[in-house]
């Protein structure tokens, strides 16, 4: 059976309260959700956000109606959890100056120079807005109008933030 | 052309994504012919996009499922608890504090007439509410009713021989009726824990039982 069919079956069981079925969904999707969380929010918060995303998905799974693939639905849930986390953090942390590399979530042991820096690390160090748009557009394949809705920005802002992220990331290509 | 004045540079991502109008695109292509910097930038932007598209997801370093499973159970139980607490406990607690304070005070008075050992648990309960009603309220649950009832039942057992057989039988019949009502209310509540009416009914029934026991216990004193 293809994974999408297995997903539908397990999602229906999970909606009935079957946590075993939900664990199978977790196993099939955790790597992608974790990758999303790590790139969007940094490695320090990725574990917790991945867990938050799956807990939220469990709570909302009765709302999954199977119009889209379960993976796409789960992605939306995860993105809203990750962005919500970002908004909560913003209350407690000082805002990063817009033109600076983002230092949030940067592991202290990784102080590599920008040239030759690991591409993943370079993504983590992008300013938050540019990083979110870049990950959602160039890594995950969302369109600007979709990103605009998720981030509550215009499609035009999404485009300019994407360009900014790409321009900053050129420095790591050496 | 220098960086600061070259506005075409800002259009390169849109060009790459095929998001430019036809007219703008041909203008940009014309510009690229003569601008080496933009040509280089375009090559690099292409590489960035290609890298982004070929990233490989690594799984988390540790298994995150146990934490999720734990929280799923917690939220499920929390929801169940939350439902029964929302309505029932404030009502039960409010009634129970008064009742425990009153009845165990009386129980203590009665029990002290019988034996010091019987009186001990009643004394400790009876003293508490007078001084720390709030503290007691926070830990009050239906088993506090039950402990008050149990104390009164012990008092009654000890003083039973002082009552005539007819009275004992009458009291026992009444108690049996009340006990059945309590059981029924409990069963209904286990199916519908948040039902405010059932919670009040249960509290009322237990109050009746407490009251009956108290009055009967008072008779043993005569
Ligand atoms: Zn140029």
CSV table of C-alpha atoms in Angstrom, one decimal, chain B residues 20-166:
chain,number,residue,atom,x,y,z
B,20,UNK,CA,8.9,38.9,-14.4
B,21,UNK,CA,6.6,40.4,-17.0
B,22,UNK,CA,7.8,39.7,-20.6
B,23,UNK,CA,8.8,43.3,-21.2
B,24,UNK,CA,10.8,43.5,-17.9
B,25,UNK,CA,12.4,40.2,-18.7
B,26,UNK,CA,13.8,41.3,-22.0
B,27,UNK,CA,15.0,44.5,-20.5
B,28,UNK,CA,16.9,42.6,-17.8
B,29,UNK,CA,18.4,40.2,-20.3
B,30,UNK,CA,19.6,43.2,-22.2
B,31,UNK,CA,21.2,44.6,-19.1
B,32,UNK,CA,22.9,41.2,-18.3
B,33,UNK,CA,24.7,41.4,-21.7
B,34,UNK,CA,26.6,44.4,-20.4
B,35,UNK,CA,26.8,43.8,-16.6
B,36,UNK,CA,29.2,41.1,-15.5
B,37,UNK,CA,28.4,41.6,-11.8
B,38,UNK,CA,24.7,40.8,-12.4
B,39,UNK,CA,25.7,37.8,-14.5
B,40,UNK,CA,27.9,36.4,-11.7
B,41,UNK,CA,25.3,37.1,-9.1
B,42,UNK,CA,22.7,35.3,-11.2
B,43,UNK,CA,25.0,32.2,-11.4
B,44,UNK,CA,25.4,32.3,-7.6
B,45,UNK,CA,21.7,32.7,-6.9
B,46,UNK,CA,21.1,29.7,-9.1
B,47,UNK,CA,23.5,27.7,-7.1
B,48,UNK,CA,21.8,28.7,-3.8
B,49,UNK,CA,18.4,27.6,-5.2
B,50,UNK,CA,19.9,24.3,-6.3
B,51,UNK,CA,21.5,23.7,-2.9
B,52,UNK,CA,18.2,24.5,-1.2
B,53,UNK,CA,16.4,22.0,-3.4
B,54,UNK,CA,18.9,19.2,-2.7
B,55,UNK,CA,19.1,19.5,1.1
B,56,UNK,CA,18.7,16.1,2.8
B,57,UNK,CA,16.6,15.9,6.0
B,58,UNK,CA,18.4,14.3,8.9
B,59,UNK,CA,16.3,12.5,11.6
B,60,UNK,CA,16.4,13.9,15.2
B,61,UNK,CA,19.3,12.6,17.2
B,62,UNK,CA,17.0,11.0,19.8
B,63,UNK,CA,13.7,9.3,19.6
B,64,UNK,CA,11.1,12.0,20.2
B,65,UNK,CA,8.1,9.6,20.4
B,66,UNK,CA,8.2,8.7,24.1
B,67,UNK,CA,7.9,12.4,25.0
B,68,UNK,CA,5.0,12.8,22.5
B,69,UNK,CA,3.3,9.6,23.8
B,70,UNK,CA,3.6,10.9,27.4
B,71,UNK,CA,2.1,14.3,26.5
B,72,UNK,CA,-0.7,12.7,24.5
B,73,UNK,CA,-1.7,10.7,27.5
B,74,UNK,CA,-1.4,13.8,29.8
B,75,UNK,CA,-3.6,15.9,27.6
B,76,UNK,CA,-6.2,13.2,27.3
B,77,UNK,CA,-6.3,12.7,31.1
B,78,UNK,CA,-6.1,16.5,31.6
B,79,UNK,CA,-9.2,16.9,29.5
B,80,UNK,CA,-11.1,14.3,31.4
B,81,UNK,CA,-10.0,15.8,34.7
B,82,UNK,CA,-10.6,19.3,33.5
B,83,UNK,CA,-14.2,18.4,32.6
B,84,UNK,CA,-15.0,16.9,36.0
B,85,UNK,CA,-13.2,19.6,37.9
B,86,UNK,CA,-14.8,22.6,36.1
B,87,UNK,CA,-18.2,22.2,37.6
B,88,UNK,CA,-18.1,19.6,40.4
B,89,UNK,CA,-15.2,20.4,42.7
B,90,UNK,CA,-16.1,24.0,43.6
B,91,UNK,CA,-19.6,22.9,44.4
B,92,UNK,CA,-18.6,19.8,46.2
B,93,UNK,CA,-15.8,21.6,48.0
B,94,UNK,CA,-18.0,24.4,49.2
B,95,UNK,CA,-20.6,22.0,50.5
B,96,UNK,CA,-18.0,19.7,52.0
B,97,UNK,CA,-16.0,22.3,53.9
B,98,UNK,CA,-19.2,23.4,55.7
B,99,UNK,CA,-20.3,19.8,56.3
B,100,UNK,CA,-17.0,18.4,57.4
B,101,UNK,CA,-16.6,21.3,59.8
B,102,UNK,CA,-20.0,20.9,61.2
B,103,UNK,CA,-20.4,17.2,61.3
B,104,UNK,CA,-16.9,16.3,62.4
B,105,UNK,CA,-17.2,18.8,65.2
B,106,UNK,CA,-20.4,17.1,66.3
B,107,UNK,CA,-18.8,13.7,65.8
B,108,UNK,CA,-15.9,14.8,68.0
B,109,UNK,CA,-18.3,15.9,70.7
B,110,UNK,CA,-20.2,12.6,70.5
B,111,UNK,CA,-17.1,10.4,70.1
B,112,UNK,CA,-15.4,12.1,73.1
B,113,UNK,CA,-18.2,10.7,75.2
B,114,UNK,CA,-17.3,7.1,74.2
B,115,UNK,CA,-13.5,6.6,73.9
B,116,UNK,CA,-10.5,8.6,73.4
B,117,UNK,CA,-9.2,6.3,70.6
B,118,UNK,CA,-12.4,6.7,68.6
B,119,UNK,CA,-12.2,10.4,69.0
B,120,UNK,CA,-8.7,10.9,67.6
B,121,UNK,CA,-9.4,11.1,63.9
B,122,UNK,CA,-12.5,13.2,64.4
B,123,UNK,CA,-10.6,15.7,66.5
B,124,UNK,CA,-7.9,16.2,63.9
B,125,UNK,CA,-10.5,16.8,61.2
B,126,UNK,CA,-12.7,19.0,63.5
B,127,UNK,CA,-9.9,21.3,64.4
B,128,UNK,CA,-8.6,21.9,60.9
B,129,UNK,CA,-11.5,23.6,59.3
B,130,UNK,CA,-12.0,26.1,62.0
B,131,UNK,CA,-8.5,27.4,61.5
B,132,UNK,CA,-7.6,26.7,57.9
B,133,UNK,CA,-10.8,26.4,56.0
B,134,UNK,CA,-9.0,27.5,52.8
B,135,UNK,CA,-6.3,24.8,53.1
B,136,UNK,CA,-8.9,22.2,53.7
B,137,UNK,CA,-11.0,23.4,50.8
B,138,UNK,CA,-8.1,22.9,48.5
B,139,UNK,CA,-7.7,19.2,49.3
B,140,UNK,CA,-11.4,18.5,49.9
B,141,UNK,CA,-12.9,15.8,47.6
B,142,UNK,CA,-15.8,13.4,48.0
B,143,UNK,CA,-13.7,11.1,50.1
B,144,UNK,CA,-13.8,13.8,52.8
B,145,UNK,CA,-17.5,13.2,53.0
B,146,UNK,CA,-16.8,9.6,53.2
B,147,UNK,CA,-14.3,10.0,56.1
B,148,UNK,CA,-16.8,12.1,58.0
B,149,UNK,CA,-19.4,9.5,57.3
B,150,UNK,CA,-17.1,6.7,58.4
B,151,UNK,CA,-16.3,8.5,61.6
B,152,UNK,CA,-20.0,8.8,62.3
B,153,UNK,CA,-20.6,5.2,61.5
B,154,UNK,CA,-17.9,4.1,63.9
B,155,UNK,CA,-19.5,6.4,66.5
B,156,UNK,CA,-22.9,4.8,65.8
B,157,UNK,CA,-21.5,1.3,66.0
B,158,UNK,CA,-20.1,2.0,69.5
B,159,UNK,CA,-23.3,3.7,70.7
B,160,UNK,CA,-25.7,1.3,68.9
B,161,UNK,CA,-26.7,-0.6,72.0
B,162,UNK,CA,-28.1,2.6,73.5
B,163,UNK,CA,-30.7,2.8,70.7
B,164,UNK,CA,-33.9,0.7,70.6
B,165,UNK,CA,-34.2,-1.9,67.9
B,166,UNK,CA,-37.0,-0.1,66.0
